[in-house]
Amino acid sequence: MSNPKSQIYIDERGRIYERQPRQWPLAVILSVTLLVFAVVSSIVWLNYMVDSARNYDPPITSFSQNGRATTPIVQQVVLVIVDGLRVDAARQMPLLGELRARGAFAVARVTEPTLSPADWTTLVTGAGPELSGAPLLNVSADKLRPMAVDNLFQRANQMSLATGLIGYYTWETLIPAEQRAVSFFTDTADAPGDTQITEAAVRALKAVSVDLLVVHFSRVDSAGHEHGATSAEYFDAILAADRHLREITSALDLSRSVLIVTSDHGHLDQGGHGGPEPEVATAPFVMVGQGVLSGEFGTIEQTDIAPTIAALLGTAIPAAAQGAPRFEMLKISDALRAEKALASAEHHLSLAQSYLEIFPGGELERVIEDEQEALRIAQTTNELGSHIDAFKLAFPTVTVVNETLAQLRADRIAAEQSRRLPVLAVGLVPFAILWIRRSFRTGWQFVTAFLTVIFPLGNAAMWASLGGIAMTAGALGERLATALLLAGLCMLAYRWWQGDRRSGQLVALLLLATLTLTVHYGFFARLSAIYSPSAIRDEGALLRDILGRSVMALSFGSAITLAGLWWEDDVQFWTTIRATYGFVLLVISMLGASLAVTAWQMGFGPTWYVPDAKLLLLQLSLLAEIGFVAGIGLILPVFTVAVGYGLYVFSRRVYLSPASRRA
């Protein structure tokens, strides 16, 4: 284990000792500086991302308020939101099944992120979070802001319709008092709270003439979070919600009213929502009453619900609404259908004009001109009495505008990604330096860092959720790590058989690696089955998860790093410190390369559009991992030096033991 540059001395008593050459800590100082920079920059970037997501500002803040009111179809609409109700669970509710048989049923695709405040906003504005300005992360009730865009309550008030809102107290902030004539809120998401909500809703329907009433039940969601969507508690909650729904239905006259029952989102089997999983990102939609056709109507968008309610009441469509009335569910005359289709087409052209003010020129301007001409023809056709033809000419405008806006969004995102391509080069710089300084030791450190990143840090659930290539890489990492352990065992047996005196060192290293892997597998056996916003209980749990993985990863990598030093017979004080810091910086470089990919894809946080939920979570996780790895890495050499010294003492005892000498 002697350093080739060391010198051997004999003192006056004949004792032999080794003097090491002087070591300069310049590389260590530089490593510490880089790690401190990594900690600080990851914290700053992470805070910026979280603030951007919680206080997301939509690209358009000014919408036209000149929407066209139409002839009412019904006098009253009651919207019941059963928070957290899954589509399959809704099929187990007896009364809701009766209503589904009498009316229209569809599956509503929920806008992402599938979080309650964002989805509540979508239900009453018809606009997804990208336009409504709803927070992209969960926020406490005291940090919520009133809805930033026009909603059903405002449109109803413009026509002097009475509105009511009854539900969980968070709604009180979202819809200001001046926009509701009747209201009642509870601060408990449990059975007594839902009972109070039912009693208040029945009183409002019997004692007050309310034209638009929104009722929100929260016990089902609470049961889903606490016990999961396949639990007995969740089933009890949906049956209780069904009984409450029966009381509300009994207070309604469905010959002059329409009842709509839906949910804001679903739940995972184990509980949780926020991501794009099918059981989370779909919701039941049942509509029954005057002017409603019966039958199953496939899939609709959650953004279609508010425009459909506006069409039923005859109000103008909320200004930011991206959806359209579901005319196929309405039993109305051709003249009324054409009138409402023209109003919907005008609304979407107005929405396109709002986009044009922010993103001028291009294909959108030409499409607006063409659709305005088509709308004039449709209007003339309707005035001439050809209502069916007018509907056929007007309604396609909605589809054309939505497709054009979607293409505009995609093109602008692609253009921004092209400008961010140099970010990818930054992630390759550390690897270029590694190639220039290539050696056995740097190669060993590279393999160690690679295994650390794709095995302990990148758990199987994460890889599985991010696609086939990532899942393959994760499985490969597990196989490589297992192969390393088996190869070490075989090598140990062979070297021991050949009489290698360093086999005691290998025994200790092998035991350390085995212990690390055992702890690692035991730790991840408790992790969630998916890597998604839906699996996050709270921010603290997410950070604890990442911290645990970081500790396991660095323990795993440190063991392999020490093994490399022992193989080179160079476990010296400064050498161990430099090797440990080199390993940590390589891990950060690999995480940084992944972070560079996410920065290329979506920038440094949400800006004018809502990024993919899993990509956003991945960037947040990578930043937290870099911060934790850098922070732990600052003090990691203390432990590697201590372990290295302990193993050195142990091996010397084995080597100098009487049995070893006799051998």
XYZ file of C-alpha atoms in Angstrom:
663
model
C 0.000 0.000 0.000
C 3.063 2.231 -0.267
C 3.119 5.285 -2.477
C 5.885 4.945 -5.137
C 6.951 8.545 -4.337
C 7.178 7.954 -0.593
C 10.499 7.624 1.251
C 11.526 4.919 3.751
C 13.393 6.011 6.921
C 15.023 4.138 9.839
C 15.239 5.953 13.158
C 17.988 5.605 15.792
C 16.159 2.691 17.418
C 15.997 0.792 14.159
C 12.292 1.352 13.593
C 11.201 1.580 9.972
C 8.606 4.144 8.948
C 7.349 5.685 5.738
C 7.261 9.415 5.022
C 4.730 10.504 2.406
C 5.534 13.296 -0.038
C 3.864 16.619 0.593
C 0.353 16.803 -0.872
C -1.069 20.049 -2.195
C -4.829 20.453 -1.584
C -5.497 22.685 -4.612
C -7.788 20.091 -6.242
C -9.635 19.659 -2.948
C -10.179 23.417 -2.588
C -11.484 23.599 -6.163
C -13.786 20.611 -5.527
C -15.209 22.176 -2.367
C -15.831 25.438 -4.264
C -17.680 23.607 -7.033
C -19.794 21.644 -4.554
C -20.756 24.796 -2.645
C -21.700 26.412 -5.958
C -23.816 23.349 -6.844
C -25.678 23.541 -3.510
C -26.390 27.275 -3.799
C -27.361 27.232 -7.485
C -29.680 24.225 -7.052
C -31.468 25.951 -4.146
C -31.879 29.190 -6.108
C -33.122 27.378 -9.216
C -35.448 25.136 -7.206
C -37.014 28.117 -5.417
C -37.484 29.885 -8.742
C -39.245 26.830 -10.195
C -41.548 26.399 -7.211
C -42.444 30.107 -7.186
C -43.083 30.023 -10.950
C -45.383 27.014 -10.581
C -47.304 28.367 -7.595
C -47.659 31.874 -9.020
C -47.991 30.907 -12.659
C -49.009 33.797 -14.906
C -50.808 32.856 -18.143
C -49.582 34.282 -21.463
C -52.865 36.144 -22.007
C -54.218 38.347 -19.253
C -56.824 40.311 -21.211
C -59.802 38.650 -22.876
C -62.744 40.146 -24.714
C -65.833 40.480 -22.495
C -68.198 40.947 -25.452
C -69.538 37.407 -25.508
C -72.976 36.835 -26.960
C -75.836 35.739 -24.687
C -78.301 33.277 -26.216
C -81.819 32.004 -25.604
C -81.976 29.971 -22.346
C -82.783 26.259 -22.547
C -83.541 25.781 -18.830
C -84.233 28.012 -15.841
C -81.821 26.349 -13.453
C -78.531 24.387 -13.540
C -77.093 22.589 -10.511
C -73.486 21.433 -10.802
C -72.467 18.845 -8.187
C -68.722 18.175 -7.888
C -67.835 15.002 -5.985
C -64.163 15.652 -5.306
C -61.860 12.718 -6.092
C -64.569 10.472 -7.613
C -63.164 7.957 -10.113
C -65.081 6.856 -13.192
C -65.214 3.214 -12.088
C -66.314 4.229 -8.584
C -69.120 6.359 -10.022
C -70.576 3.244 -11.620
C -71.086 1.789 -8.128
C -73.353 4.631 -6.968
C -77.014 3.507 -7.147
C -78.715 6.868 -7.665
C -76.046 8.118 -10.047
C -76.641 4.938 -12.057
C -80.343 5.811 -12.291
C -79.520 9.339 -13.402
C -77.049 8.010 -15.962
C -79.763 5.787 -17.449
C -82.162 8.764 -17.691
C -79.661 11.299 -19.018
C -76.360 11.795 -20.792
C -73.180 10.090 -19.637
C -69.588 10.698 -20.744
C -66.033 10.423 -19.474
C -64.395 13.823 -19.040
C -60.663 14.180 -19.702
C -59.215 16.233 -16.858
C -56.773 19.019 -17.613
C -53.277 18.730 -16.138
C -52.107 19.135 -13.494
C -54.869 17.078 -11.911
C -54.938 19.129 -8.714
C -58.141 20.367 -7.093
C -57.802 24.198 -7.287
C -56.709 23.987 -10.924
C -59.535 21.610 -11.873
C -62.177 23.579 -9.936
C -61.118 26.613 -11.921
C -61.425 24.667 -15.169
C -64.938 23.474 -14.268
C -66.336 27.009 -13.907
C -64.196 28.836 -16.490
C -63.802 26.290 -19.285
C -60.093 27.185 -19.368
C -57.194 24.936 -18.431
C -54.467 26.190 -16.069
C -52.443 27.474 -19.015
C -55.024 30.242 -19.539
C -56.799 30.405 -16.184
C -53.638 31.133 -14.177
C -54.457 28.464 -11.594
C -51.444 27.294 -9.533
C -49.531 24.345 -10.971
C -48.639 23.020 -7.513
C -50.705 22.513 -4.393
C -50.890 25.664 -2.295
C -52.465 26.338 1.080
C -55.834 28.056 1.181
C -54.351 31.294 2.517
C -52.090 31.561 -0.558
C -54.828 31.009 -3.131
C -55.906 33.918 -5.299
C -59.359 34.625 -6.774
C -59.845 33.243 -10.270
C -57.959 35.473 -12.649
C -60.309 34.922 -15.586
C -63.992 35.267 -16.323
C -66.199 32.436 -14.981
C -69.785 31.169 -14.947
C -70.658 33.212 -11.860
C -69.628 36.464 -13.515
C -71.482 35.635 -16.728
C -74.626 34.723 -14.760
C -74.443 37.977 -12.799
C -74.273 39.933 -16.057
C -77.722 38.520 -16.873
C -79.023 39.157 -13.327
C -79.191 35.442 -12.571
C -78.960 34.332 -8.940
C -75.912 32.220 -8.170
C -75.011 29.987 -5.247
C -71.848 28.241 -4.088
C -71.807 25.584 -1.346
C -68.782 23.473 -0.479
C -65.302 23.328 0.997
C -64.005 26.641 2.341
C -61.248 26.949 -0.304
C -63.943 27.991 -2.780
C -64.573 31.121 -0.733
C -61.287 32.587 -1.986
C -61.667 31.437 -5.576
C -65.116 32.997 -6.080
C -65.412 36.399 -4.315
C -68.550 37.191 -2.300
C -69.849 39.766 -4.794
C -70.164 37.031 -7.435
C -72.481 34.776 -5.388
C -75.897 35.499 -3.930
C -76.043 32.369 -1.754
C -73.105 30.602 -0.150
C -72.183 28.165 2.585
C -68.745 26.728 3.374
C -67.366 24.073 5.689
C -63.777 23.621 6.800
C -63.982 19.850 7.350
C -63.520 17.277 4.584
C -65.413 14.534 6.401
C -68.882 13.029 6.811
C -70.297 15.848 9.023
C -68.978 18.420 6.550
C -70.698 16.752 3.583
C -73.908 16.462 5.612
C -73.834 20.202 6.322
C -73.235 20.903 2.636
C -76.229 18.748 1.659
C -78.519 20.479 4.137
C -77.399 23.927 2.912
C -77.903 22.920 -0.743
C -81.410 21.594 -0.098
C -82.315 24.794 1.779
C -81.021 26.909 -1.092
C -83.024 24.949 -3.647
C -86.263 25.028 -1.650
C -86.191 28.467 -0.081
C -84.308 30.524 -2.665
C -84.647 30.783 -6.407
C -81.097 29.994 -7.499
C -80.419 29.866 -11.234
C -76.867 28.501 -10.982
C -75.838 26.444 -7.975
C -72.430 24.768 -7.565
C -72.213 22.136 -4.796
C -68.882 20.581 -3.805
C -68.442 17.423 -1.680
C -64.973 16.641 -0.334
C -65.256 13.472 1.796
C -64.571 11.092 -1.134
C -61.323 12.898 -1.915
C -60.286 12.794 1.726
C -60.958 9.036 1.889
C -58.951 8.536 -1.294
C -55.946 10.364 0.133
C -56.049 8.606 3.491
C -56.997 5.062 2.476
C -56.748 4.735 -1.321
C -59.384 4.424 -4.016
C -59.868 0.682 -3.575
C -60.417 0.794 0.182
C -63.594 0.136 2.133
C -63.448 3.708 3.462
C -63.466 5.099 -0.080
C -66.433 2.881 -1.011
C -68.330 4.032 2.084
C -67.620 7.643 1.126
C -69.019 7.265 -2.400
C -72.164 5.596 -1.077
C -72.594 8.495 1.370
C -72.118 10.949 -1.508
C -74.783 9.060 -3.452
C -77.232 9.464 -0.542
C -76.475 13.192 -0.387
C -77.028 13.381 -4.124
C -80.437 11.734 -3.706
C -81.485 14.454 -1.257
C -80.412 17.186 -3.678
C -82.182 15.482 -6.584
C -85.384 15.258 -4.539
C -85.308 19.018 -4.082
C -85.076 19.597 -7.856
C -87.714 19.765 -10.553
C -85.879 18.164 -13.470
C -88.651 19.214 -15.858
C -87.320 22.769 -15.643
C -83.796 22.189 -14.355
C -80.625 20.363 -15.325
C -78.470 18.470 -12.849
C -74.812 17.810 -13.714
C -72.693 15.474 -11.587
C -68.973 15.279 -12.181
C -65.620 15.203 -10.418
C -62.515 17.337 -10.514
C -60.164 14.320 -10.804
C -59.796 10.676 -9.829
C -57.413 8.836 -7.512
C -54.720 6.183 -7.714
C -55.518 2.818 -6.176
C -53.213 3.704 -3.294
C -54.493 7.284 -3.213
C -53.140 10.467 -4.711
C -53.587 12.614 -7.800
C -51.835 15.343 -9.759
C -50.351 13.295 -12.608
C -51.593 12.001 -15.979
C -52.576 8.436 -15.007
C -55.880 7.345 -16.639
C -57.609 6.665 -13.316
C -56.596 10.144 -12.154
C -56.993 12.166 -15.355
C -60.583 11.109 -16.097
C -63.821 11.994 -14.354
C -67.463 10.884 -14.692
C -69.906 13.292 -16.322
C -73.656 12.769 -15.892
C -76.212 15.326 -17.096
C -79.964 14.892 -16.673
C -83.020 17.132 -16.906
C -84.874 19.393 -19.315
C -83.490 19.427 -22.849
C -80.975 16.629 -22.228
C -80.789 13.568 -24.466
C -80.169 10.183 -22.882
C -77.296 7.914 -23.882
C -73.546 7.440 -23.604
C -71.485 10.033 -25.469
C -67.935 8.747 -25.237
C -65.270 11.178 -24.101
C -65.447 14.936 -23.625
C -63.007 17.528 -22.299
C -63.316 19.015 -18.838
C -63.128 22.414 -20.542
C -66.442 21.616 -22.318
C -68.476 21.611 -19.092
C -68.565 25.385 -18.447
C -69.529 26.248 -22.082
C -72.288 23.608 -21.906
C -73.674 25.172 -18.716
C -73.489 28.618 -20.369
C -75.474 27.268 -23.332
C -78.108 25.797 -20.983
C -78.567 29.064 -19.070
C -78.207 31.273 -22.122
C -75.267 33.242 -20.728
C -72.221 34.217 -22.737
C -69.426 31.651 -22.667
C -66.685 32.584 -20.147
C -64.093 34.656 -21.987
C -61.104 32.297 -21.589
C -63.012 29.040 -22.204
C -61.208 26.647 -24.519
C -64.020 24.113 -24.743
C -67.377 24.192 -26.530
C -70.995 23.229 -25.713
C -71.764 19.541 -26.192
C -74.646 19.971 -28.623
C -74.936 16.215 -29.217
C -76.272 15.901 -25.641
C -78.932 18.620 -26.014
C -82.483 18.113 -27.255
C -83.151 21.559 -28.776
C -84.526 23.031 -31.977
C -82.370 23.557 -35.075
C -82.755 27.321 -34.694
C -81.532 27.259 -31.093
C -78.687 24.935 -31.995
C -77.555 27.267 -34.804
C -77.820 30.314 -32.523
C -75.598 28.756 -29.872
C -73.123 27.375 -32.438
C -72.709 30.888 -33.875
C -72.115 32.264 -30.379
C -69.532 29.545 -29.688
C -67.740 30.230 -32.972
C -67.641 33.960 -32.218
C -66.216 33.211 -28.789
C -63.396 31.087 -30.202
C -62.527 33.717 -32.788
C -62.363 36.262 -29.972
C -60.055 33.904 -28.063
C -57.873 33.595 -31.162
C -57.715 37.397 -31.412
C -56.433 37.523 -27.833
C -53.668 35.095 -28.810
C -52.892 37.163 -31.909
C -52.207 40.246 -29.784
C -49.522 38.328 -27.875
C -48.214 36.199 -30.765
C -48.777 38.357 -33.872
C -48.568 37.257 -37.510
C -48.146 33.795 -38.927
C -50.755 31.183 -39.714
C -53.102 32.321 -36.947
C -53.809 35.650 -38.613
C -54.769 33.943 -41.896
C -56.983 31.416 -40.102
C -58.829 34.184 -38.245
C -59.549 36.010 -41.509
C -60.800 32.819 -43.195
C -62.989 31.810 -40.250
C -64.448 35.303 -39.914
C -65.566 35.080 -43.534
C -67.017 31.587 -42.943
C -68.837 32.899 -39.879
C -70.384 35.759 -41.861
C -71.680 33.236 -44.370
C -73.059 31.084 -41.564
C -74.778 34.105 -40.005
C -76.389 35.019 -43.328
C -77.458 31.410 -43.853
C -79.085 31.376 -40.425
C -80.928 34.619 -41.089
C -82.321 33.051 -44.260
C -83.812 30.263 -42.165
C -81.385 27.436 -43.057
C -80.558 26.628 -39.468
C -79.086 23.176 -40.081
C -76.706 24.532 -42.721
C -75.818 27.474 -40.468
C -74.859 25.075 -37.694
C -72.726 23.009 -40.096
C -70.927 26.156 -41.261
C -70.409 27.729 -37.832
C -69.458 24.903 -35.511
C -66.302 23.756 -37.417
C -64.786 27.149 -36.562
C -64.339 25.878 -32.990
C -62.269 22.902 -34.162
C -60.213 24.937 -36.650
C -59.334 27.608 -34.081
C -58.418 25.055 -31.386
C -56.217 23.082 -33.794
C -54.500 26.262 -34.981
C -53.838 27.440 -31.423
C -52.466 23.998 -30.523
C -50.122 24.133 -33.523
C -49.061 27.677 -32.633
C -48.226 26.509 -29.135
C -46.238 23.526 -30.420
C -44.310 25.648 -32.938
C -43.339 28.255 -30.354
C -42.202 25.590 -27.897
C -40.116 23.931 -30.635
C -38.564 27.297 -31.554
C -37.634 27.943 -27.923
C -36.128 24.472 -27.648
C -33.994 25.175 -30.727
C -32.632 28.343 -29.108
C -31.820 26.379 -25.958
C -29.783 23.687 -27.753
C -26.436 25.128 -26.482
C -27.581 24.146 -22.971
C -26.955 20.516 -23.934
C -23.303 21.312 -24.662
C -22.846 22.557 -21.085
C -23.794 19.121 -19.804
C -21.035 17.540 -21.898
C -18.174 19.714 -20.593
C -17.369 17.536 -17.531
C -17.257 14.430 -19.695
C -14.888 16.147 -22.134
C -12.550 16.964 -19.231
C -12.819 13.375 -18.059
C -11.810 12.147 -21.517
C -8.799 14.469 -21.628
C -7.608 13.231 -18.206
C -8.519 9.608 -18.857
C -6.786 6.951 -16.833
C -7.621 3.768 -14.974
C -8.666 5.747 -11.920
C -10.892 8.208 -13.801
C -12.422 5.329 -15.739
C -13.144 3.524 -12.478
C -14.713 6.703 -11.056
C -16.796 7.187 -14.198
C -18.211 3.651 -13.984
C -18.880 4.169 -10.279
C -20.743 7.426 -10.880
C -22.667 5.881 -13.771
C -23.855 2.973 -11.634
C -24.701 5.363 -8.807
C -26.906 7.539 -11.016
C -28.807 4.850 -12.897
C -29.117 2.418 -9.994
C -29.590 3.954 -6.525
C -30.562 7.508 -7.564
C -32.704 6.455 -10.534
C -35.095 4.023 -8.884
C -37.038 1.558 -11.017
C -40.324 3.414 -10.607
C -38.761 6.586 -12.023
C -37.305 4.816 -15.048
C -40.505 2.880 -15.720
C -42.592 6.055 -15.804
C -40.286 7.936 -18.168
C -40.482 5.578 -21.127
C -39.006 2.445 -22.630
C -35.418 3.659 -23.069
C -35.178 4.920 -19.499
C -36.733 1.736 -18.148
C -34.209 -0.329 -20.102
C -31.373 1.799 -18.711
C -32.632 1.303 -15.177
C -32.887 -2.468 -15.613
C -29.400 -2.489 -17.150
C -28.054 -0.598 -14.144
C -29.480 -3.145 -11.738
C -27.991 -6.005 -13.768
C -24.593 -4.293 -13.945
C -24.516 -3.708 -10.196
C -25.475 -7.315 -9.491
C -22.879 -8.536 -11.983
C -20.231 -6.434 -10.246
C -21.040 -8.057 -6.938
C -20.919 -11.574 -8.402
C -17.700 -10.797 -10.254
C -16.155 -9.537 -7.029
C -17.167 -12.744 -5.269
C -15.640 -14.906 -8.006
C -12.461 -12.826 -8.041
C -12.198 -13.059 -4.276
C -12.498 -16.851 -4.362
C -9.887 -17.100 -7.100
C -7.388 -14.741 -5.427
C -7.863 -16.481 -2.099
C -7.186 -19.822 -3.786
C -4.013 -18.385 -5.314
C -2.815 -17.227 -1.885
C -3.198 -13.467 -2.458
C -2.401 -11.731 0.864
C -4.775 -8.839 -0.028
C -7.797 -11.101 0.050
C -8.598 -9.809 3.543
C -9.023 -6.339 2.059
C -11.302 -7.747 -0.625
C -13.384 -9.532 2.018
C -13.994 -6.251 3.830
C -14.865 -4.381 0.607
C -17.174 -7.135 -0.539
C -18.992 -7.143 2.786
C -19.408 -3.354 2.566
C -20.782 -3.546 -0.978
C -23.150 -6.370 0.011
C -24.409 -4.406 3.004
C -24.946 -1.319 0.836
C -26.952 -3.231 -1.757
C -29.032 -4.969 0.918
C -29.932 -1.676 2.575
C -30.629 -0.194 -0.847
C -33.079 -2.928 -1.826
C -34.766 -2.761 1.553
C -35.134 1.001 1.259
C -36.694 0.943 -2.189
C -39.072 -1.863 -1.314
C -41.106 0.788 0.526
C -41.200 3.327 -2.308
C -44.219 4.148 -4.481
C -44.949 2.050 -7.528
C -44.980 5.088 -9.814
C -42.887 8.179 -10.387
C -45.469 10.894 -10.873
C -46.955 13.968 -9.198
C -49.804 11.677 -8.157
C -47.466 9.755 -5.835
C -46.337 12.842 -3.929
C -48.097 13.132 -0.593
C -46.406 16.418 0.239
C -43.203 18.301 -0.491
C -41.572 17.066 2.700
C -42.153 13.435 1.734
C -40.676 14.050 -1.707
C -37.556 15.674 -0.261
C -37.123 12.893 2.297
C -37.385 10.344 -0.492
C -34.709 12.146 -2.531
C -32.470 12.562 0.524
C -32.731 8.855 1.306
C -31.857 7.917 -2.262
C -28.918 10.334 -2.229
C -27.500 8.803 0.947
C -27.888 5.289 -0.436
C -26.353 6.299 -3.757
C -23.288 7.948 -2.251
C -22.758 5.051 0.139
C -22.905 2.661 -2.795
C -20.501 4.753 -4.864
C -18.075 5.368 -2.017
C -17.666 1.637 -1.511
C -16.737 1.132 -5.158
C -14.435 4.180 -5.072
C -12.553 2.736 -2.110
C -12.341 -0.618 -3.884
C -10.625 1.100 -6.811
C -8.094 2.767 -4.527
C -7.344 -0.551 -2.811
C -6.912 -2.207 -6.173
C -4.268 0.417 -7.024
C -2.793 0.056 -3.532
C -3.101 3.830 -3.018
C -5.369 4.440 -0.042
C -3.640 7.616 1.182
C -5.188 10.572 3.007
C -5.219 13.156 0.205
C -5.691 10.532 -2.471
C -8.861 9.270 -0.800
C -10.219 12.795 -0.391
C -9.507 13.693 -4.022
C -10.999 10.435 -5.286
C -14.135 10.918 -3.183
C -14.633 14.478 -4.393
C -13.961 13.353 -7.954
C -16.628 10.667 -7.659
C -19.174 13.145 -6.208
C -18.461 15.713 -8.934
C -18.905 13.027 -11.581
C -22.299 12.091 -10.122
C -23.314 15.762 -10.145
C -22.049 16.058 -13.730
C -24.259 13.176 -14.830
C -27.254 14.585 -12.983
C -26.391 17.956 -14.515
C -26.415 16.405 -17.983
C -29.937 15.082 -17.316
C -30.891 18.485 -15.950
C -29.559 20.090 -19.134
C -31.928 17.891 -21.145
C -34.920 19.053 -19.074
C -33.751 22.682 -19.395
C -33.563 22.215 -23.163
C -37.065 20.750 -23.192
C -38.894 23.201 -20.897
C -36.473 25.961 -19.895
C -35.706 26.817 -16.297
C -39.301 26.631 -15.057
C -42.893 27.265 -16.177
C -43.105 30.431 -18.270
C -45.925 31.115 -20.719
C -47.141 27.513 -20.988
C -47.746 24.554 -18.690
C -45.041 21.913 -19.221
C -45.554 18.170 -19.042
C -46.206 17.202 -15.414
C -43.647 14.385 -15.311
C -40.990 16.521 -16.990
C -41.615 19.268 -14.450
C -41.318 16.745 -11.607
C -38.130 15.323 -13.121
C -36.505 18.762 -13.226
C -37.546 19.452 -9.649
C -36.206 16.052 -8.540
C -32.887 16.503 -10.351
C -32.352 19.893 -8.747
C -33.079 18.472 -5.312
C -30.793 15.492 -5.979
C -27.934 17.753 -7.092
C -28.356 19.871 -3.966
C -28.419 16.851 -1.649
C -25.543 15.047 -3.405
C -23.390 18.184 -3.329
C -24.233 18.863 0.318
C -23.530 15.289 1.417
C -20.473 15.197 -0.830
C -18.900 18.105 1.029
C -18.523 15.963 4.161
C -18.340 12.542 2.512
C -14.486 12.394 2.514
C -14.558 12.373 6.323
C -16.327 9.029 6.227
C -14.393 7.536 3.301
C -11.086 8.409 4.963
C -12.301 6.885 8.241
C -13.537 3.725 6.517
C -10.374 3.485 4.436
C -8.187 3.812 7.522
C -10.284 1.238 9.385
C -10.004 -1.233 6.539
C -6.279 -0.562 6.311
C -5.819 -1.388 10.010
C -7.986 -4.470 9.622
C -6.028 -5.706 6.590
C -2.701 -5.087 8.298
C -3.810 -7.198 11.219
C -4.870 -9.954 8.861
C -1.629 -9.685 6.911
C 0.611 -9.573 10.009
C -1.240 -12.254 11.961
C 0.735 -15.387 12.948
C -1.371 -17.485 10.602
C -0.540 -15.178 7.682
C 3.170 -15.245 8.531
C 3.201 -19.032 8.664
C 1.491 -19.060 5.254
